[in-house]
Short mmCIF file of C-alpha atoms and ligand atoms in Angstrom, two decimals:
data_model
loop_
_atom_site.label_atom_id
_atom_site.label_comp_id
_atom_site.label_asym_id
_atom_site.label_seq_id
_atom_site.Cartn_x
_atom_site.Cartn_y
_atom_site.Cartn_z
CA MET A 1 111.28 98.30 99.16
CA LYS A 2 112.87 101.06 96.79
CA THR A 3 109.39 102.26 96.17
CA ILE A 4 108.71 102.75 99.83
CA TYR A 5 112.02 104.55 100.41
CA ILE A 6 111.40 106.96 97.57
CA LEU A 7 107.84 107.85 98.92
CA TRP A 8 109.52 108.34 102.55
CA LEU A 9 112.22 110.47 101.11
CA ARG A 10 109.80 112.71 99.31
CA GLN A 11 107.96 113.54 102.41
CA LEU A 12 111.05 114.26 104.27
CA LYS A 13 112.30 116.57 101.48
CA ARG A 14 108.94 118.38 101.65
CA TYR A 15 109.35 118.70 105.35
CA ILE A 16 112.81 120.10 105.16
CA ARG A 17 111.92 122.65 102.60
CA SER A 18 108.83 123.86 104.44
CA LYS A 19 110.80 126.21 106.74
CA SER A 20 107.73 128.40 107.68
CA ARG A 21 105.71 125.29 108.63
CA ILE A 22 108.47 123.90 110.86
CA VAL A 23 108.76 127.15 112.69
CA GLY A 24 105.01 127.43 113.03
CA SER A 25 104.60 123.97 114.19
CA LEU A 26 107.18 124.51 116.96
CA ALA A 27 105.66 127.72 118.08
CA GLN A 28 102.46 126.08 119.33
CA PRO A 29 104.14 123.45 121.77
CA LEU A 30 106.42 126.24 122.99
CA LEU A 31 103.55 128.37 123.93
CA PHE A 32 101.76 125.50 125.70
CA LEU A 33 104.97 124.77 127.62
CA LEU A 34 105.52 128.28 128.57
CA ALA A 35 101.88 129.38 129.38
CA LEU A 36 100.66 126.04 131.06
CA GLY A 37 103.91 125.25 132.44
CA TYR A 38 104.62 128.63 134.19
CA GLY A 39 101.04 129.50 134.52
CA MET A 40 99.69 126.28 136.16
CA GLY A 41 103.01 125.24 137.85
CA PRO A 42 102.32 126.97 141.17
CA VAL A 43 98.92 125.46 141.49
CA PHE A 44 100.05 122.12 140.46
CA GLN A 45 102.80 122.26 143.13
CA LYS A 46 100.46 123.39 145.76
CA ALA A 47 98.27 120.46 145.14
CA GLY A 48 100.97 118.32 145.91
CA GLN A 49 101.62 116.89 142.40
CA GLY A 50 105.31 118.04 142.05
CA ASN A 51 107.02 119.93 139.38
CA TYR A 52 104.29 120.63 136.42
CA ILE A 53 106.92 121.08 133.75
CA GLN A 54 108.17 117.64 134.42
CA PHE A 55 104.57 116.24 134.04
CA LEU A 56 103.55 118.48 131.11
CA ALA A 57 106.53 118.02 128.77
CA PRO A 58 105.74 114.56 127.77
CA GLY A 59 102.11 115.49 127.07
CA ILE A 60 103.36 118.38 124.87
CA ILE A 61 105.66 116.08 123.00
CA GLY A 62 102.62 113.73 122.39
CA MET A 63 100.76 116.88 121.26
CA SER A 64 103.28 117.81 118.63
CA ILE A 65 103.40 114.29 117.40
CA ILE A 66 99.77 113.94 116.97
CA PHE A 67 99.33 117.15 115.29
CA THR A 68 102.29 116.64 112.72
CA SER A 69 101.44 113.00 111.92
CA ILE A 70 97.75 113.57 111.40
CA PHE A 71 98.74 116.66 109.23
CA TYR A 72 101.10 114.72 107.16
CA GLY A 73 98.65 111.95 106.88
CA LEU A 74 95.98 114.35 105.57
CA GLU A 75 98.57 115.71 103.08
CA ILE A 76 97.08 113.05 100.74
CA ILE A 77 94.11 115.43 100.24
CA TRP A 78 96.42 118.06 98.90
CA ASP A 79 98.35 115.56 96.57
CA ARG A 80 94.73 114.81 95.20
CA GLN A 81 93.87 118.43 94.69
CA PHE A 82 97.23 119.37 93.18
CA GLY A 83 97.23 116.19 91.10
CA PHE A 84 100.24 114.45 92.20
CA LEU A 85 98.23 111.53 93.76
CA LYS A 86 97.50 110.32 90.22
CA GLU A 87 101.09 109.95 89.35
CA THR A 88 101.62 107.62 92.32
CA LEU A 89 98.19 105.70 91.84
CA VAL A 90 98.85 104.74 88.09
CA ALA A 91 102.37 103.46 88.95
CA PRO A 92 102.86 99.64 89.30
CA VAL A 93 103.10 99.72 92.90
CA SER A 94 100.88 98.16 95.40
CA ARG A 95 98.60 100.39 97.34
CA PHE A 96 99.76 98.78 100.41
CA ASN A 97 103.31 99.87 99.77
CA ILE A 98 102.23 103.49 98.92
CA MET A 99 100.36 103.57 102.16
CA ILE A 100 103.44 102.16 104.16
CA GLY A 101 105.77 104.63 102.42
CA ARG A 102 103.71 107.60 103.27
CA THR A 103 102.97 106.36 106.75
CA LEU A 104 106.65 105.96 107.54
CA GLY A 105 107.38 109.38 105.89
CA GLY A 106 104.90 111.26 107.95
CA ALA A 107 105.85 109.36 111.16
CA THR A 108 109.43 110.09 110.65
CA VAL A 109 108.66 113.85 110.37
CA ALA A 110 106.43 113.80 113.37
CA THR A 111 109.18 111.99 115.39
CA VAL A 112 111.61 114.48 114.37
CA GLN A 113 109.16 117.12 115.66
CA GLY A 114 108.78 115.30 118.89
CA VAL A 115 112.45 115.18 119.40
CA ILE A 116 112.67 118.91 118.85
CA VAL A 117 109.96 119.60 121.38
CA PHE A 118 111.81 117.37 123.81
CA LEU A 119 114.89 119.53 123.29
CA ILE A 120 113.17 122.66 123.57
CA SER A 121 111.46 121.56 126.73
CA MET A 122 114.79 120.93 128.18
CA LEU A 123 115.46 124.65 127.57
CA VAL A 124 112.54 125.43 129.78
CA GLY A 125 113.78 123.33 132.53
CA PHE A 126 112.53 119.72 131.72
CA ARG A 127 114.91 117.01 132.90
CA PRO A 128 114.48 113.39 131.96
CA VAL A 129 115.40 110.74 134.62
CA SER A 130 117.80 109.05 132.31
CA PHE A 131 119.13 109.45 128.79
CA PRO A 132 119.04 105.66 127.78
CA LEU A 133 115.53 105.66 128.75
CA ALA A 134 114.85 108.76 126.74
CA LEU A 135 116.16 106.93 123.70
CA VAL A 136 113.60 104.13 124.27
CA ALA A 137 110.98 107.09 124.50
CA VAL A 138 112.00 108.13 120.96
CA LEU A 139 111.08 104.74 119.80
CA PHE A 140 107.75 105.03 121.41
CA MET A 141 107.35 108.40 119.83
CA LEU A 142 107.90 106.62 116.40
CA LEU A 143 105.25 104.23 117.26
CA VAL A 144 102.76 106.78 118.27
CA ALA A 145 103.65 108.72 115.10
CA ILE A 146 102.98 105.68 112.83
CA LEU A 147 99.58 105.25 114.52
CA PHE A 148 98.43 108.65 113.99
CA SER A 149 99.77 109.02 110.45
CA ALA A 150 97.87 105.80 109.66
CA ILE A 151 94.75 107.37 111.13
CA GLY A 152 95.41 110.56 109.05
CA ILE A 153 95.72 108.41 105.79
CA THR A 154 92.59 106.54 106.82
CA ILE A 155 90.50 109.80 107.07
CA ALA A 156 92.16 111.37 104.09
CA SER A 157 91.20 108.38 101.89
CA LEU A 158 87.57 109.11 102.68
CA LEU A 159 87.78 112.87 102.05
CA ASP A 160 87.60 114.57 98.70
CA ASP A 161 88.85 118.05 99.58
CA MET A 162 90.16 120.17 102.40
CA GLN A 163 86.58 121.36 103.62
CA GLY A 164 86.74 118.72 106.20
CA PHE A 165 90.17 119.77 107.61
CA GLN A 166 88.92 122.07 110.41
CA LEU A 167 86.20 119.54 111.36
CA ILE A 168 88.89 116.97 111.81
CA MET A 169 90.97 119.34 113.84
CA ASN A 170 88.28 120.46 116.10
CA PHE A 171 86.31 117.18 116.58
CA LEU A 172 89.02 114.55 116.36
CA VAL A 173 92.62 115.91 117.05
CA MET A 174 91.76 118.50 119.81
CA PRO A 175 89.58 116.05 121.77
CA LEU A 176 92.07 113.35 121.43
CA PHE A 177 94.74 115.61 122.71
CA PHE A 178 92.94 117.34 125.53
CA LEU A 179 91.29 114.04 126.89
CA SER A 180 94.59 112.04 126.87
CA GLY A 181 95.78 113.23 130.08
CA ALA A 182 98.50 115.22 128.31
CA ILE A 183 97.96 118.31 130.59
CA PHE A 184 96.41 116.76 133.71
CA PRO A 185 96.85 113.40 135.72
CA LEU A 186 94.36 110.73 135.10
CA GLN A 187 94.51 109.75 138.72
CA ASN A 188 92.07 112.24 140.34
CA VAL A 189 89.73 113.14 137.43
CA PRO A 190 86.12 112.39 137.43
CA GLY A 191 85.21 108.73 136.35
CA VAL A 192 83.76 109.84 132.91
CA ILE A 193 86.97 111.59 131.88
CA GLU A 194 89.02 108.70 132.93
CA LYS A 195 86.80 106.26 130.95
CA ILE A 196 87.06 108.58 127.93
CA ALA A 197 90.79 108.66 128.18
CA MET A 198 91.02 104.89 128.40
CA PHE A 199 89.46 104.82 124.72
CA ASP A 200 92.01 107.50 123.48
CA PRO A 201 95.10 105.92 121.96
CA LEU A 202 97.09 108.97 122.72
CA SER A 203 96.66 108.45 126.50
CA TYR A 204 98.89 105.28 126.19
CA GLY A 205 101.45 107.05 124.07
CA ILE A 206 101.81 109.75 126.55
CA ASP A 207 101.70 107.51 129.45
CA ALA A 208 104.64 105.66 128.03
CA PHE A 209 106.53 108.77 127.42
CA ARG A 210 105.99 109.80 131.06
CA GLN A 211 107.03 106.32 132.23
CA LEU A 212 110.23 106.55 130.53
CA LEU A 213 111.08 110.22 130.80
CA VAL A 214 109.99 110.92 134.28
CA ASN A 215 108.92 107.60 135.79
CA ILE A 216 105.25 108.28 136.33
CA SER A 217 102.78 105.89 134.85
CA HIS A 218 99.00 105.36 135.02
CA PHE A 219 98.51 102.23 132.78
CA GLY A 220 101.92 100.70 132.99
CA LEU A 221 104.46 100.42 130.15
CA MET A 222 103.37 96.81 129.07
CA THR A 223 99.67 97.90 128.71
CA ASP A 224 100.79 101.02 126.83
CA LEU A 225 102.87 99.00 124.37
CA THR A 226 100.24 96.26 123.85
CA VAL A 227 97.49 98.88 123.29
CA LEU A 228 99.53 101.02 120.94
CA VAL A 229 100.74 98.06 118.88
CA ALA A 230 97.16 96.59 118.42
CA VAL A 231 95.69 99.98 117.60
CA THR A 232 98.51 100.90 115.10
CA LEU A 233 98.07 97.50 113.38
CA PHE A 234 94.34 97.98 113.30
CA PHE A 235 94.58 101.43 111.71
CA LEU A 236 97.33 100.30 109.15
CA SER A 237 94.91 97.67 107.84
CA LEU A 238 91.95 100.01 107.86
CA GLY A 239 94.07 102.65 106.12
CA SER A 240 95.28 100.55 103.54
CA TYR A 241 91.83 99.08 102.93
CA PHE A 242 90.28 102.58 102.41
CA PHE A 243 93.48 103.85 100.47
CA SER A 244 92.97 100.95 98.06
CA LYS A 245 89.43 102.07 97.30
CA VAL A 246 90.55 105.64 96.41
CA GLN A 247 89.29 106.91 93.05
CA ILE A 248 90.17 110.18 91.38
CA MET B 1 95.97 91.94 68.03
CA ASP B 2 93.88 94.41 69.92
CA VAL B 3 95.74 95.80 72.98
CA ILE B 4 92.72 97.63 74.14
CA LYS B 5 89.24 96.22 74.06
CA VAL B 6 86.39 98.15 75.40
CA LYS B 7 82.74 96.96 75.46
CA ASN B 8 79.57 98.84 76.65
CA LEU B 9 81.93 100.99 79.00
CA THR B 10 79.80 103.25 81.25
CA LYS B 11 80.50 105.69 83.83
CA LYS B 12 77.74 107.36 85.87
CA PHE B 13 78.41 110.22 88.51
CA ASP B 14 75.28 109.98 90.67
CA ASP B 15 72.61 110.30 87.96
CA PHE B 16 74.76 111.93 85.40
CA THR B 17 76.11 109.64 82.71
CA ALA B 18 79.48 110.85 81.64
CA VAL B 19 80.34 107.74 79.45
CA ASP B 20 77.59 106.08 77.96
CA HIS B 21 77.97 102.51 76.68
CA ILE B 22 80.81 103.03 74.50
CA SER B 23 82.69 100.13 72.71
CA PHE B 24 85.98 100.28 70.69
CA ASP B 25 89.28 98.37 70.07
CA VAL B 26 92.68 99.56 69.60
CA ALA B 27 95.15 97.47 67.79
CA GLU B 28 98.69 96.92 69.02
CA GLY B 29 101.13 99.51 67.73
CA GLU B 30 98.41 101.80 66.70
CA ILE B 31 98.17 105.65 67.23
CA PHE B 32 94.66 106.31 68.19
CA ALA B 33 93.01 109.55 68.74
CA PHE B 34 90.05 110.08 70.88
CA LEU B 35 88.25 113.31 69.93
CA GLY B 36 85.33 115.10 71.38
CA PRO B 37 84.22 118.49 72.65
CA ASN B 38 84.75 119.63 76.23
CA GLY B 39 83.00 117.42 78.67
CA ALA B 40 82.38 114.63 76.14
CA GLY B 41 83.86 111.95 78.52
CA LYS B 42 87.41 111.44 77.04
CA SER B 43 89.29 111.94 80.38
CA THR B 44 86.75 109.92 82.28
CA THR B 45 87.42 107.01 79.70
CA ILE B 46 91.09 107.48 80.12
CA LYS B 47 90.70 107.36 83.96
CA MET B 48 88.75 103.99 83.66
CA LEU B 49 91.37 102.45 81.33
CA THR B 50 94.18 103.53 83.59
CA THR B 51 92.73 101.86 86.89
CA LEU B 52 91.89 105.42 88.45
CA LEU B 53 88.10 105.05 88.17
CA THR B 54 85.85 101.98 88.40
CA PRO B 55 83.44 101.75 85.67
CA SER B 56 79.68 101.63 86.42
CA GLU B 57 79.17 99.14 83.60
CA GLY B 58 80.83 97.29 80.76
CA THR B 59 84.20 95.63 80.32
CA ILE B 60 87.83 96.68 79.50
CA GLU B 61 90.66 94.42 78.46
CA LEU B 62 94.18 96.13 78.40
CA ASN B 63 97.03 94.15 77.25
CA GLY B 64 94.93 91.14 78.16
CA HIS B 65 94.14 92.46 81.75
CA ASP B 66 91.15 93.84 83.47
CA PRO B 67 91.85 97.25 85.16
CA VAL B 68 89.24 96.45 87.95
CA ASN B 69 90.35 93.01 88.92
CA ASP B 70 93.90 92.85 87.70
CA SER B 71 94.75 96.45 88.13
CA ASN B 72 98.49 95.81 88.89
CA ALA B 73 99.05 93.89 85.65
CA VAL B 74 97.42 96.86 83.90
CA ARG B 75 99.62 99.53 85.62
CA HIS B 76 102.64 97.48 84.52
CA SER B 77 101.47 97.82 80.99
CA ILE B 78 100.70 101.65 80.81
CA GLY B 79 102.15 105.17 81.02
CA VAL B 80 99.88 108.21 81.39
CA ILE B 81 100.39 111.78 80.64
CA PHE B 82 97.27 113.50 82.42
CA GLN B 83 95.40 116.51 81.27
CA ASP B 84 95.67 118.12 84.81
CA PRO B 85 98.90 118.98 86.39
CA SER B 86 100.42 116.02 88.24
CA VAL B 87 104.03 117.12 89.22
CA ASP B 88 105.06 117.78 92.78
CA ASP B 89 105.70 121.51 93.09
CA GLU B 90 107.95 121.15 96.07
CA LEU B 91 110.33 118.83 94.38
CA THR B 92 112.86 119.60 91.90
CA ALA B 93 112.40 118.73 88.16
CA PHE B 94 115.13 115.91 88.56
CA GLU B 95 113.70 114.62 91.78
CA ASN B 96 110.17 114.39 89.95
CA MET B 97 111.90 112.38 87.23
CA GLU B 98 113.59 110.23 89.73
CA PHE B 99 110.53 109.48 91.76
CA HIS B 100 108.92 108.24 88.78
CA GLY B 101 111.77 106.04 87.56
CA VAL B 102 111.92 104.41 90.90
CA LEU B 103 108.31 103.88 91.06
CA TYR B 104 108.52 102.03 87.55
CA GLY B 105 111.31 100.03 88.69
CA LEU B 106 114.00 101.29 86.41
CA SER B 107 117.56 100.52 87.45
CA ARG B 108 119.68 103.30 88.82
CA LYS B 109 121.75 103.33 85.61
CA GLU B 110 118.97 103.16 83.21
CA ARG B 111 117.16 105.87 85.12
CA ARG B 112 120.16 108.32 85.13
CA LYS B 113 120.74 107.89 81.41
CA ARG B 114 117.18 108.26 80.28
CA ILE B 115 116.45 111.10 82.63
CA LYS B 116 119.27 113.15 81.17
CA GLU B 117 118.41 112.23 77.73
CA LEU B 118 114.56 113.22 78.03
CA MET B 119 115.22 116.35 80.04
CA GLU B 120 117.66 117.40 77.50
CA PHE B 121 115.14 116.51 74.90
CA VAL B 122 112.48 118.80 76.45
CA GLU B 123 115.34 121.41 77.23
CA LEU B 124 115.07 121.39 80.88
CA TRP B 125 118.36 119.71 81.74
CA ASP B 126 120.04 123.03 82.79
CA ARG B 127 116.92 123.62 85.05
CA LYS B 128 116.90 120.22 86.55
CA ASP B 129 117.75 121.34 90.12
CA SER B 130 115.09 124.14 90.18
CA LEU B 131 111.95 123.58 92.11
CA VAL B 132 109.02 122.76 89.88
CA LYS B 133 106.96 125.65 91.47
CA GLU B 134 109.38 128.14 89.93
CA PHE B 135 108.46 126.71 86.36
CA SER B 136 106.12 128.40 83.84
CA GLY B 137 103.03 126.25 82.84
CA GLY B 138 104.68 125.06 79.63
CA MET B 139 107.84 124.06 81.35
CA LYS B 140 105.76 122.08 83.69
CA ARG B 141 104.03 120.47 80.77
CA ARG B 142 107.34 119.52 79.24
CA LEU B 143 108.47 118.00 82.35
CA GLU B 144 105.26 116.04 82.50
CA ILE B 145 105.89 114.78 78.93
CA ALA B 146 109.53 113.74 79.80
CA ARG B 147 108.47 112.01 82.70
CA GLY B 148 105.63 110.05 80.82
CA LEU B 149 108.23 108.83 78.32
CA LEU B 150 110.72 107.77 81.00
CA HIS B 151 109.65 104.32 81.20
CA HIS B 152 108.62 102.58 77.98
CA PRO B 153 105.16 101.35 78.41
CA LYS B 154 103.22 98.89 76.19
CA VAL B 155 100.37 101.55 75.88
CA LEU B 156 101.00 105.13 76.34
CA PHE B 157 97.98 107.38 77.17
CA LEU B 158 98.30 111.20 76.51
CA ASP B 159 95.31 113.30 77.51
CA GLU B 160 95.73 116.54 75.82
CA PRO B 161 99.47 116.41 75.85
CA THR B 162 100.25 119.32 73.70
CA LEU B 163 97.89 121.88 75.48
CA GLY B 164 99.78 124.97 76.05
CA LEU B 165 103.09 123.77 74.16
CA ASP B 166 104.65 125.77 71.58
CA PRO B 167 104.79 124.43 68.07
CA GLN B 168 108.43 123.46 68.33
CA THR B 169 107.97 121.33 71.33
CA ARG B 170 104.80 119.89 69.88
CA ASN B 171 106.49 118.71 66.68
CA HIS B 172 109.48 117.56 68.65
CA MET B 173 107.40 115.35 70.90
CA TRP B 174 105.41 113.80 68.16
CA SER B 175 108.41 112.68 66.15
CA TYR B 176 109.76 111.28 69.40
CA LEU B 177 106.61 109.46 69.97
CA GLN B 178 106.37 108.31 66.34
CA GLU B 179 109.74 106.88 66.65
CA LEU B 180 108.83 104.93 69.90
CA ASN B 181 105.82 103.77 68.12
CA LYS B 182 107.83 102.29 65.23
CA THR B 183 110.76 100.78 67.16
CA LYS B 184 108.98 99.57 70.35
CA LYS B 185 105.66 98.88 68.82
CA MET B 186 104.37 101.26 71.58
CA THR B 187 100.62 101.88 71.31
CA VAL B 188 99.73 105.51 71.63
CA PHE B 189 96.18 106.64 72.82
CA PHE B 190 95.80 110.35 72.87
CA THR B 191 93.22 113.14 72.99
CA THR B 192 93.62 116.61 71.60
CA HIS B 193 91.54 119.55 70.60
CA TYR B 194 94.00 120.15 67.75
CA MET B 195 92.53 118.61 64.86
CA GLU B 196 95.41 119.10 62.42
CA GLU B 197 97.55 117.23 65.02
CA ALA B 198 95.03 114.26 65.00
CA ASP B 199 94.90 114.36 61.33
CA ARG B 200 98.63 114.25 61.00
CA VAL B 201 99.70 111.48 63.42
CA ALA B 202 96.53 109.33 64.19
CA LYS B 203 95.98 106.08 62.27
CA ARG B 204 92.51 105.84 63.55
CA ILE B 205 90.17 108.33 65.31
CA ALA B 206 87.09 107.84 67.33
CA VAL B 207 84.79 110.80 68.09
CA ILE B 208 82.88 111.10 71.38
CA ASP B 209 80.09 113.41 72.09
CA HIS B 210 77.90 113.42 75.24
CA GLY B 211 79.50 110.22 76.36
CA LYS B 212 78.67 108.29 73.18
CA ILE B 213 81.03 107.43 70.30
CA ILE B 214 79.40 108.93 67.20
CA ALA B 215 81.98 108.06 64.64
CA SER B 216 85.14 106.11 64.12
CA GLY B 217 87.58 105.51 61.31
CA SER B 218 90.68 107.02 59.68
CA SER B 219 90.79 110.58 59.13
CA ALA B 220 90.10 110.07 55.49
CA GLU B 221 87.02 107.98 56.29
CA LEU B 222 85.61 110.64 58.68
CA LYS B 223 86.18 113.32 56.01
CA ALA B 224 84.37 111.19 53.35
CA GLN B 225 81.55 110.28 55.76
CA THR B 226 80.80 114.03 56.33
CA ARG B 227 81.79 115.22 52.85
CA THR B 228 84.43 117.56 54.15
CA GLU B 229 87.88 118.56 53.28
CA TYR B 230 89.33 119.07 56.72
CA LEU B 231 89.13 117.06 59.84
CA GLU B 232 88.11 120.22 61.81
CA ASP B 233 85.16 120.61 59.44
CA ALA B 234 84.37 116.85 59.72
CA PHE B 235 84.63 117.18 63.67
CA LEU B 236 82.08 120.12 63.67
CA ALA B 237 79.76 118.33 61.28
CA LEU B 238 79.60 115.49 63.57
CA THR B 239 79.38 117.31 66.98
CA GLY B 240 77.55 120.59 65.97
CA LYS B 241 78.74 124.07 66.61
CA GLU B 242 77.55 125.14 70.09
CA ILE B 243 79.95 125.49 72.94
CA ARG B 244 79.67 122.70 75.66
CA GLU B 245 79.82 124.38 78.92
CA GLU B 246 76.60 123.56 80.72
CA GLU B 247 77.91 120.37 82.30
CA GLY B 248 81.58 121.35 82.30
CA SER B 249 83.51 121.63 85.62
CA THR B 250 84.91 124.93 86.64
CA LEU B 251 88.22 123.77 85.08
CA ASP B 252 86.60 122.95 81.73
CA ARG B 253 84.80 126.15 81.83
CA MET B 254 88.02 128.33 82.42
CA ARG B 255 89.63 126.31 79.65
CA ILE B 256 86.94 127.22 77.32
CA HIS B 257 86.96 130.93 78.21
CA ARG B 258 90.54 130.89 77.72
CA ARG B 259 90.29 129.35 74.36
CA VAL B 260 87.55 131.45 73.04
CA ARG B 261 89.34 134.69 74.27
CA GLY B 262 92.48 133.51 72.73
CA ARG B 263 90.96 133.30 69.31
N1 ATP C 301 84.37 113.24 89.43
C1 ATP C 301 83.23 113.79 88.74
N2 ATP C 301 82.20 113.79 89.37
C2 ATP C 301 81.02 114.34 88.50
N3 ATP C 301 81.01 114.78 87.37
C3 ATP C 301 82.24 114.44 86.69
C4 ATP C 301 83.41 114.04 87.44
N4 ATP C 301 84.43 113.89 86.44
C5 ATP C 301 83.91 114.31 85.18
N5 ATP C 301 82.53 114.60 85.42
C6 ATP C 301 81.92 115.11 84.25
O1 ATP C 301 81.80 114.13 83.40
C7 ATP C 301 81.73 114.87 81.98
C8 ATP C 301 82.90 114.29 81.27
O2 ATP C 301 84.02 114.78 81.71
P1 ATP C 301 85.51 114.62 81.06
O3 ATP C 301 86.57 115.19 81.86
O4 ATP C 301 85.69 113.09 80.79
O5 ATP C 301 85.42 115.37 79.79
P2 ATP C 301 86.49 115.52 78.64
O6 ATP C 301 86.02 114.97 77.41
O7 ATP C 301 87.88 115.09 79.10
O8 ATP C 301 86.53 117.10 78.45
P3 ATP C 301 87.71 118.24 78.09
O9 ATP C 301 87.92 118.29 76.63
O10 ATP C 301 87.17 119.31 78.69
O11 ATP C 301 88.91 117.56 78.86
C9 ATP C 301 81.78 116.27 82.35
O12 ATP C 301 80.38 116.75 82.16
C10 ATP C 301 82.33 116.38 83.76
O13 ATP C 301 81.56 117.48 84.22
MG1 MG C 302 89.57 115.90 79.62
#
C-alpha cells in the first residue's frame, strides 16, 4: 500500500513541477475548443444539432485525458533511459504494485487535466446540465484515465526507447481521438466510421461524459460503464504481464 | 557458507556472447571484487545476479534463492548501486532517499534517522531539498551511494561505485562499508577500475575478460601467479594491453576516451 502511494506521489510531484508542460498541454485543448467550437459552431447549429460547444466540450475533455494518460504511461520509457527504472525494478516490490502505482499516478494527473479543461470550457460558454452529475462525470474521467494509463504502460513495456513515440501518437492516439465521436456525433456518420468507433474505447468514455454533462448519449451509460470497466481490467492485466517481463 | 553461487552463467545478446559460461562462489561476509576491462561483462553479470536480466544459460543462487524464479526473495536480500545514473532528477535529494526507504519497507522513524545520518555522511544534508538536476556528477554519485546504504542488505552490489568520486569520499565510503561488512556480516560484491582500491579492500578477486573468468583468488595469489608486484601489473598481464572499444557501447567508449584523455 505504502509503495503504491509513494509511486503515485512521485508522479504527482513530477507533474506539479513541470509548469511548462502543464501550460503546453492545456494550450491544445483550448485551441480545439476555440477553433472548432467557434469555427464549426454555426454549421453545426444550421444542421439542426444544437449548440456545438455543448457537444464538443466533453470530447475535448476526453482528448486531454487520453493524451495526458498515455503520455504519463509512456514516461516509463524515459525512466528507463535516464536510469531511474532500475531503482524501482530491483526493489522488493511486486511488479503488479509498481504497475498499479504508476497507473494511478498517471491517471490522477490526467483526471486533474480533464477537470481543468472542463473549467476552461466553462469560460468559453460550456454549461453542464447539473453539477452533481458533473461530479459523477469526474469519476468516469478517472476510469478513462486509468484505462489509457494502462494502455500507455503496456506499450512502454514493449519499447526500448523514445523512437516509437511519434509513431504511437500518429497511429494510435490521434486515430483513437478522431474516430471516437469526440468532435462529431456518431448518429449520422457512414456505417464504417460508426463500426470503427464501436471498437474505440474512448468512444464510450466520451459518450459517458456527454450523458452526464449534457444529457446526450449514443450507447447508453450502462453500456459505457460495462465496456470501460471490461477494457480497463483487460489492459491492467495485459500491462502488468508485459511490465513484469521488462528487462534492462 | 556461500551466499552467491554461480554456475555456467551465460548471457547472449542476439549472437554476441557478453558473459560466457562463468562459474564462481562468494562466501557470506566476503568483500569480493569483480575486475575486467571495459566491455568484459561485469555489469551484465551484476544485472543477472540482481534480477534485471534473465540469463541465457546457467544457474544462480543468491542467498539460497533463484533470481529468475524467485526474484522477489532475491530482491529482499540485495542492494544495488548501479554504474549508470539511477536517481530521479525531478525529485529532491531527500525525496529520492525517502522513495527508496519506502520501497524497501523501512519504518518512518528508521527512515528519517538513517536518511539524515547517511546524507550527513556524504555531506549532502544541507542540500537535501535541492532538486537532483541541480547537482554535479559527483554529488549525484554520493547521493546514489547514500541511497544504496539506506537499507542494510544481505548482499550489496556496487558497480564502479567510486567512479568520479574524490579520494576523500572514496576512503570515507570504504571505511563505512568495511564497518558494515564487519558488524552486519554484509557481503560486498563490487567492480572497479581502480586496482589499488581492489587491492586494499577485496578479500577475493575474480578477473573477467571477453565474458570469461580468466583468473581468481586473493590479490597476493594473482600477483604470485603473474609474478608481478602490483595488482595493476597483474591485471595487465592477465588481460593484455590493448584498449577494448570495438564492442563497447557509446557510453563505454565515452568513458574510455575520458579516461585516456584524463591521463
Ligand atoms: N543490452 C545490450 N544489448 C547488446 N549488447 C549489450 C547490452 N548490454 C551490454 N552489451 C554488451 O555486452 C558487453 C559487456 O557489457 P558490460 O556492460 O557487462 O561490460 P562491463 O564489463 O560492465 O564494462 P565497463 O567496464 O565498461 O562497465 C559489451 O560488449 C556490451 O556492448
Ligand atoms: Mg559496467
